XYZ file of N, CA, C and O in Angstrom:
552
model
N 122.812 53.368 169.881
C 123.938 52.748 170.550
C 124.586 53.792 171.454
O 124.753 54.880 170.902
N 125.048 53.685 172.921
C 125.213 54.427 173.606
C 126.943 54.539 173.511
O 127.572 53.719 172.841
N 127.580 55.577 174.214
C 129.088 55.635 173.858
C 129.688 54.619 174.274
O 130.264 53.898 173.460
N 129.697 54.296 175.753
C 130.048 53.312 176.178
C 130.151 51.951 175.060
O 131.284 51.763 174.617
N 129.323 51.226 174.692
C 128.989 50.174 173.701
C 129.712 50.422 172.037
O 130.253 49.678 171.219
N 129.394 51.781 172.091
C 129.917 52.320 170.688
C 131.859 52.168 170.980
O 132.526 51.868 169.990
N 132.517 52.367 172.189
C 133.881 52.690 172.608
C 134.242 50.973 172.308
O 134.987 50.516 171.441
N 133.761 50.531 172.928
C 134.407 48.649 173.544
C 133.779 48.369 171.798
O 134.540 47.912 170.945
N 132.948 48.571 171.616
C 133.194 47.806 170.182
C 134.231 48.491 169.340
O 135.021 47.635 168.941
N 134.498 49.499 168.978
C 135.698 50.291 168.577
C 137.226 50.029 168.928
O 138.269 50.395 168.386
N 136.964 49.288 169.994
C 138.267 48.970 170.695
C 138.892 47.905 169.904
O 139.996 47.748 169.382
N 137.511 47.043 170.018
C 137.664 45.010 169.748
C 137.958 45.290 168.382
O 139.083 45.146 167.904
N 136.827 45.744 167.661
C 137.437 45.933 166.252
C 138.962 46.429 165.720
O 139.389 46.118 164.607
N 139.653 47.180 166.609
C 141.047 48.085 166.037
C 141.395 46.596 166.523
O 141.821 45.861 165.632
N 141.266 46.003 167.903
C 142.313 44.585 168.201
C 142.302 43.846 167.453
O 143.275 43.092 167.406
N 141.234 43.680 166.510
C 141.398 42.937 165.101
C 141.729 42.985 164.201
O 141.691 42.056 163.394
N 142.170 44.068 164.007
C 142.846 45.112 163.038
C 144.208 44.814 163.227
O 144.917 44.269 162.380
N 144.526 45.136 164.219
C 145.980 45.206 164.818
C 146.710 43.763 164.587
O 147.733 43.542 163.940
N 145.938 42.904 165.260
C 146.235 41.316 164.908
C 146.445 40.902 163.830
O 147.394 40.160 163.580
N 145.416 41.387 162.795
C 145.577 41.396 161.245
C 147.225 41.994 160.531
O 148.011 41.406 159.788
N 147.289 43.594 161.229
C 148.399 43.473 160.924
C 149.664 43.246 161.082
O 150.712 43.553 160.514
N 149.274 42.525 162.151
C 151.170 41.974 162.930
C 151.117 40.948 161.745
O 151.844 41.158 160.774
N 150.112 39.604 161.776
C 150.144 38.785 160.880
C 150.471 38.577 159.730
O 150.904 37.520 159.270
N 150.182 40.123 158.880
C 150.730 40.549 157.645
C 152.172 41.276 157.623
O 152.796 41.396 156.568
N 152.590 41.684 158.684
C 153.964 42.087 159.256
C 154.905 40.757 158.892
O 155.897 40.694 158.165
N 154.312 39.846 159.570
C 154.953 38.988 159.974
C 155.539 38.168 158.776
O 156.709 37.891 158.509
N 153.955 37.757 157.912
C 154.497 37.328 156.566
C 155.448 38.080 156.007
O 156.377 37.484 155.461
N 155.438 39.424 156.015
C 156.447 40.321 155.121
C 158.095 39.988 155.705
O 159.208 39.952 155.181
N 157.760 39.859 156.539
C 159.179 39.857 157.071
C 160.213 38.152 157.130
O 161.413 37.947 157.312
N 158.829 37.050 156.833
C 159.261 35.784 156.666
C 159.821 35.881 155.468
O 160.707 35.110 155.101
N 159.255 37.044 154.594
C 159.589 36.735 152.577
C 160.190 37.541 152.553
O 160.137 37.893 151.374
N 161.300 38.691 153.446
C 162.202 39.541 153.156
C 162.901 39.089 151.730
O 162.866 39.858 150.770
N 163.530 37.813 151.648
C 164.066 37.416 150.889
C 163.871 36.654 149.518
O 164.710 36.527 148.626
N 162.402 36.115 149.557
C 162.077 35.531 148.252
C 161.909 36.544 147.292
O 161.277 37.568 147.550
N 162.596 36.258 145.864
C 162.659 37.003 144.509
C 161.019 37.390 144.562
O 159.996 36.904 145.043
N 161.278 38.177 144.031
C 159.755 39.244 143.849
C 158.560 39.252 144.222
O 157.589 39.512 143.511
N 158.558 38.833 145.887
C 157.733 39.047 146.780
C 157.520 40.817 146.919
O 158.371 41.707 146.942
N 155.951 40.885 147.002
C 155.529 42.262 147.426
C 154.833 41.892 148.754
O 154.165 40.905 149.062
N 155.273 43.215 149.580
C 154.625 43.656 150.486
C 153.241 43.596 150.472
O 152.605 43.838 149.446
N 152.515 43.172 151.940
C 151.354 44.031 152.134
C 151.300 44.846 153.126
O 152.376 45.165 153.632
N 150.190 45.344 153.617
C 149.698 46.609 154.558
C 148.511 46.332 154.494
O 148.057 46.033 153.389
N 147.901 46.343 155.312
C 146.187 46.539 155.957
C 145.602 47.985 155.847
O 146.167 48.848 156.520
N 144.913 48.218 155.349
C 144.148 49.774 155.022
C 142.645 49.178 155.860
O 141.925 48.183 155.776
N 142.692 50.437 156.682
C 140.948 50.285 158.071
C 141.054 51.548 158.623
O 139.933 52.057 158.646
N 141.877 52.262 159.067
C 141.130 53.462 159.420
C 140.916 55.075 158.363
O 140.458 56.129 158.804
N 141.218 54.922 157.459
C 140.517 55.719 156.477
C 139.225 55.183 155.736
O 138.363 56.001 155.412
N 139.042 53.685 155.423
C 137.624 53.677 155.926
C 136.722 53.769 156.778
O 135.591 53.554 156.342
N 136.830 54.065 158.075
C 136.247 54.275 159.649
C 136.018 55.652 159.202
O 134.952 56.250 159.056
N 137.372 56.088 158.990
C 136.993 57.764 158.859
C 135.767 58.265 157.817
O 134.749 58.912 158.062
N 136.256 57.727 156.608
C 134.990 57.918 155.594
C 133.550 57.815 156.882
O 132.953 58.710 157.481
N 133.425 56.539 156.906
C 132.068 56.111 157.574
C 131.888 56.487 158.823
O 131.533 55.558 159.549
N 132.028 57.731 159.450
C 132.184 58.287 159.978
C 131.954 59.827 160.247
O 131.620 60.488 161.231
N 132.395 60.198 158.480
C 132.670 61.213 157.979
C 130.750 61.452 157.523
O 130.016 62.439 157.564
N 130.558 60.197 157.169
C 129.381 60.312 156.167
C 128.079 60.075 157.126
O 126.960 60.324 156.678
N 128.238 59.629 158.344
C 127.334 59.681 159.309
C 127.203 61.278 160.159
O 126.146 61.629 160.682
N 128.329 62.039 160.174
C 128.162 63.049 160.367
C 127.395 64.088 159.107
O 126.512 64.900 159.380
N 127.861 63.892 157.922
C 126.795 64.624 157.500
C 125.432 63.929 156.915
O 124.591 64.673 156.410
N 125.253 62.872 156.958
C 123.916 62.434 156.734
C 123.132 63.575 158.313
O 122.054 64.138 158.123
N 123.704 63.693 159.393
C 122.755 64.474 160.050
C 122.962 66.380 160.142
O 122.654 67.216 160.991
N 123.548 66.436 158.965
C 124.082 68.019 158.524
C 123.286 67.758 157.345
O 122.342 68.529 157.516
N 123.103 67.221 156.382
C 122.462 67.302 154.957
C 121.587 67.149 154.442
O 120.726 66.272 154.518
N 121.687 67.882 153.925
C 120.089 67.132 152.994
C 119.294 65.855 152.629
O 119.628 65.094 151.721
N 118.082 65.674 153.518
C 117.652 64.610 153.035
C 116.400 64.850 151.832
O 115.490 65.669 151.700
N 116.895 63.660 151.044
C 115.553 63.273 150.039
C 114.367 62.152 150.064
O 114.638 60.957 149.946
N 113.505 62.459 150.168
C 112.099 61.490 150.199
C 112.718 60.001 148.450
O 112.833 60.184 147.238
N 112.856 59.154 149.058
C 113.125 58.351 147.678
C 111.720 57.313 148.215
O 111.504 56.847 149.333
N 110.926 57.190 146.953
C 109.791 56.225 146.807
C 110.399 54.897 146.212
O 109.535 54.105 145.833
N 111.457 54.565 146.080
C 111.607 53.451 144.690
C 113.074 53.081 145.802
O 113.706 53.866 146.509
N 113.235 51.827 145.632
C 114.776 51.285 146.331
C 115.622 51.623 145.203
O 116.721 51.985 145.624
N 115.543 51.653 143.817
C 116.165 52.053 142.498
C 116.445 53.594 142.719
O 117.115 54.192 141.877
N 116.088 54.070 143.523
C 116.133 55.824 143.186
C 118.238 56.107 143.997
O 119.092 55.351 144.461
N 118.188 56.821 143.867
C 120.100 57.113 144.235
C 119.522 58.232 145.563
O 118.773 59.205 145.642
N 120.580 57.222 146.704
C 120.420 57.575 147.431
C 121.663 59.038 147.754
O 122.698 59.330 147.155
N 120.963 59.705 148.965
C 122.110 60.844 149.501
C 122.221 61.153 150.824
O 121.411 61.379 151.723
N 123.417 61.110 150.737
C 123.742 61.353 152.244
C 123.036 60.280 152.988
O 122.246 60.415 153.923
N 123.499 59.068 152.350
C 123.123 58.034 153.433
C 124.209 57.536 154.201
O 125.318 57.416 153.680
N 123.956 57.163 155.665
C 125.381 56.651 156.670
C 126.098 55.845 156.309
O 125.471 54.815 156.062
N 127.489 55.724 156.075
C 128.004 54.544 155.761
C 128.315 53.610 157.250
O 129.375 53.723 157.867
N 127.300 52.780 157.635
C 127.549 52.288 159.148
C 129.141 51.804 159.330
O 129.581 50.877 158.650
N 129.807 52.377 160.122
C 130.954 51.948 160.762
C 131.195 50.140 161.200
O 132.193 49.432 161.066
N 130.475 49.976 161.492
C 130.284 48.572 161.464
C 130.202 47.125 160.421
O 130.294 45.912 160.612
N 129.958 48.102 159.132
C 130.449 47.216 157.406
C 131.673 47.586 157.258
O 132.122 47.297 156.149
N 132.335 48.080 157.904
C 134.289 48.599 157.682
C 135.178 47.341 158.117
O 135.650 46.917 159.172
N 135.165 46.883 156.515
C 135.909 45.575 157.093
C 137.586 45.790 156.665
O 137.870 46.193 155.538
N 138.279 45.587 157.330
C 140.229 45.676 156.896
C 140.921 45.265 155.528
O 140.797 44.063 155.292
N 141.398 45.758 154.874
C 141.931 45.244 153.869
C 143.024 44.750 153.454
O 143.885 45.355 154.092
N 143.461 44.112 152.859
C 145.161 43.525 152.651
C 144.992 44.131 151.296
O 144.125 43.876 150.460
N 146.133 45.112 151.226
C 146.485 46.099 150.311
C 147.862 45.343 149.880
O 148.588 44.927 150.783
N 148.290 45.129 148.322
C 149.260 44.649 148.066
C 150.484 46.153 147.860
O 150.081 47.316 147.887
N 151.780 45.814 147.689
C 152.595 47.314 147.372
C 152.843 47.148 145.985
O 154.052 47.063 145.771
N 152.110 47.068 144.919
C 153.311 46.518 143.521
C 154.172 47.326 143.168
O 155.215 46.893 142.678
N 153.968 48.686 143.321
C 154.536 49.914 142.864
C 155.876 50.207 142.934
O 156.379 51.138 142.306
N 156.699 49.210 143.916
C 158.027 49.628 144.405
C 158.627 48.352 144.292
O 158.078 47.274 144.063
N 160.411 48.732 144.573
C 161.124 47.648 144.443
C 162.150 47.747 144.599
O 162.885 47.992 143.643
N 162.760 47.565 146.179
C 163.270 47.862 146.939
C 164.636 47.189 146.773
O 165.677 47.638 147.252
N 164.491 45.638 145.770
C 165.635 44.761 145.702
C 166.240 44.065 144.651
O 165.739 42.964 144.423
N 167.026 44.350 144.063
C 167.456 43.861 142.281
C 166.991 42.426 142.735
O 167.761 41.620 142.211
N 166.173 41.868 143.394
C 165.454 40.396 143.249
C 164.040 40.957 143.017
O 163.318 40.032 142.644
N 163.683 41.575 143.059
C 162.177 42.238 142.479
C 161.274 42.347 144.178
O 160.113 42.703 144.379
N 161.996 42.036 144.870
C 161.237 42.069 146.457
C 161.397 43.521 146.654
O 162.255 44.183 146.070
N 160.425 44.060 147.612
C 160.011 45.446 148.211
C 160.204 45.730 149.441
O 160.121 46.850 149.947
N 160.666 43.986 150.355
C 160.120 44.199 151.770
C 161.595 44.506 152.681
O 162.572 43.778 152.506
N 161.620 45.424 153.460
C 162.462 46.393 154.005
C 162.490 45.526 155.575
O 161.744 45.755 156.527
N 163.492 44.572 155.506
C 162.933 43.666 157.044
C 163.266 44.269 158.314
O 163.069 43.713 159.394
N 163.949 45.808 158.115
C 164.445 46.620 159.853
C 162.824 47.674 160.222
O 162.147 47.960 161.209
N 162.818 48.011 158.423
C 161.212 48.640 158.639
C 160.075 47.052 159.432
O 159.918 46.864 160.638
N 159.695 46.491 158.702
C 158.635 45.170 158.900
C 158.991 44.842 160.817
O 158.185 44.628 161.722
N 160.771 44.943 160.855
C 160.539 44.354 162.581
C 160.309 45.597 163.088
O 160.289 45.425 164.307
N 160.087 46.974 162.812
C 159.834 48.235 163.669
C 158.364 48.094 163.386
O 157.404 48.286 164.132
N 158.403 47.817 162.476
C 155.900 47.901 162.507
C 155.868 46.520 163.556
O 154.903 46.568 164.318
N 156.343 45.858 163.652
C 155.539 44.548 164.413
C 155.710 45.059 166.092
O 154.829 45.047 166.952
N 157.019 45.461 166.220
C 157.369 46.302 167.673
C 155.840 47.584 167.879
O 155.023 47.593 168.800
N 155.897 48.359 166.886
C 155.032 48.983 166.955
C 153.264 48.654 167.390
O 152.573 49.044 168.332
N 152.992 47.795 166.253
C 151.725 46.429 166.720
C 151.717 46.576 167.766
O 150.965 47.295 168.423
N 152.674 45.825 168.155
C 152.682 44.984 169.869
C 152.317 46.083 170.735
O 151.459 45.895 171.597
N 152.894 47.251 170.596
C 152.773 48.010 171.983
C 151.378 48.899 171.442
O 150.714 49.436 172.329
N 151.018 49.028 170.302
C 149.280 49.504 170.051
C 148.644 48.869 170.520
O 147.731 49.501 171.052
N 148.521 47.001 170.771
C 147.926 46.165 170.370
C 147.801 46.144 172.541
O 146.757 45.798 173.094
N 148.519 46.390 172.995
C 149.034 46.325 174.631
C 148.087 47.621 175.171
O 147.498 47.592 176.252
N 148.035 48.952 174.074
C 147.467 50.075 174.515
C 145.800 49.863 174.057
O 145.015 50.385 174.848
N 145.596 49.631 173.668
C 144.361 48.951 173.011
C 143.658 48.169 174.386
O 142.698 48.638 174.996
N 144.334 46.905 174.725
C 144.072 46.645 175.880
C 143.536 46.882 177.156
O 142.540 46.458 177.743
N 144.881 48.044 177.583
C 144.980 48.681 178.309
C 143.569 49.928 178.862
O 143.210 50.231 179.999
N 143.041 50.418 177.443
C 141.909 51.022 177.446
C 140.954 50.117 177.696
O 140.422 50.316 178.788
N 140.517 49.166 177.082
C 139.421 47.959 176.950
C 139.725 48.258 178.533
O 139.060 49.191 178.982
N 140.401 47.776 179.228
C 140.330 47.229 180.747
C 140.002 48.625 181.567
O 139.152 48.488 182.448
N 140.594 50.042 181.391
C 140.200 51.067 181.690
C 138.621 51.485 181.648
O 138.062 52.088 182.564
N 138.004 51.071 180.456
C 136.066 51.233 179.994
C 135.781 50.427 181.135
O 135.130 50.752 182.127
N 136.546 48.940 180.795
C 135.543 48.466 182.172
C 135.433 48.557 183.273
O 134.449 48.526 184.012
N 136.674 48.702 183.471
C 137.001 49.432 184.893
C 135.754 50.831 185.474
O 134.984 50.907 186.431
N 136.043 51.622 184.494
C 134.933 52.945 184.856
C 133.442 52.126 185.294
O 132.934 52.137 186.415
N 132.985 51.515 184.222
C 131.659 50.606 184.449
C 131.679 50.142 185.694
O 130.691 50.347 186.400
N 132.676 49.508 186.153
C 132.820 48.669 187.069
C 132.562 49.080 188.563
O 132.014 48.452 189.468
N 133.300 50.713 188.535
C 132.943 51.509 189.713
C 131.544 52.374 189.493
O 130.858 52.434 190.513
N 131.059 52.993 188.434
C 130.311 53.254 188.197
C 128.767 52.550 189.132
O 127.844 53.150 189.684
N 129.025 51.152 188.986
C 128.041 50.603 189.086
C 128.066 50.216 190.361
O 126.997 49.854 190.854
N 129.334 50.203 191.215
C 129.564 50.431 192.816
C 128.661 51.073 193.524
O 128.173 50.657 194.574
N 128.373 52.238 192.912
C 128.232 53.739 193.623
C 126.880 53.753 193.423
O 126.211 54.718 193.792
């Protein structure tokens, strides 16, 4: 996969990410108030990183000859592309003698936040193609 292809899919994927978590923003901030509602959060780029992490040294490490699909594998890639987003619940905290966690000045500063990642995100996508675009002028 060449960078180019490897970038725009990297892109689309975080925009799905991002979307994911305004959406989960959003719920949090509809249930500011229901008794012992917990928060969520989306966890995705510390798995990218892992799989990422592990494609770099699958080509630093040691490889082993395995004869058997049963044998344990090493240093195999974790493809970036099985990194799917997660909805992480918060149970741990409890922010409100109603048993709720969700902080609604924090929840409307992450969705503000979203929006203008979610705008810069964009902004690049249209920049890749743009380069392509003259690229292929010339």
């Amino acid at each position: 996969m060449n960078s180019f292809t490897r970038a725009i899919d990297l892109m689309q994927r975080e925009m799905d990410v991002t979307s994911l978590r305004y959406q989960v923003s959003a719920n949090n901030l509809a249930n500011s108030e229901v008794p012992n509602f917990k928060r969520s959060d989306v966890n995705f780029e510390s798995e990218l990183k892992r799989a990422f992490e592990s494609e770099k040294n699958a080509k630093n490490g040691l490889k082993l000859t395995t004869t058997d699909p049963r044998h344990i594998q090493i240093n195999t890639p974790y493809d970036y592309r099985d990194v799917q987003p997660r909805r992480v619940v918060d149970y741990t905290t409890t922010a409100k003698a109603n048993g709720n966690n969700v902080d609604a000045e924090m929840e409307a500063n992450n969705i503000l936040q979203i929006q203008m990642q979610y705008r810069m995100l964009t902004q690049l996508t249209s920049f890749e193609f743009g380069q392509l675009n003259t690229a292929m002028k010339k």
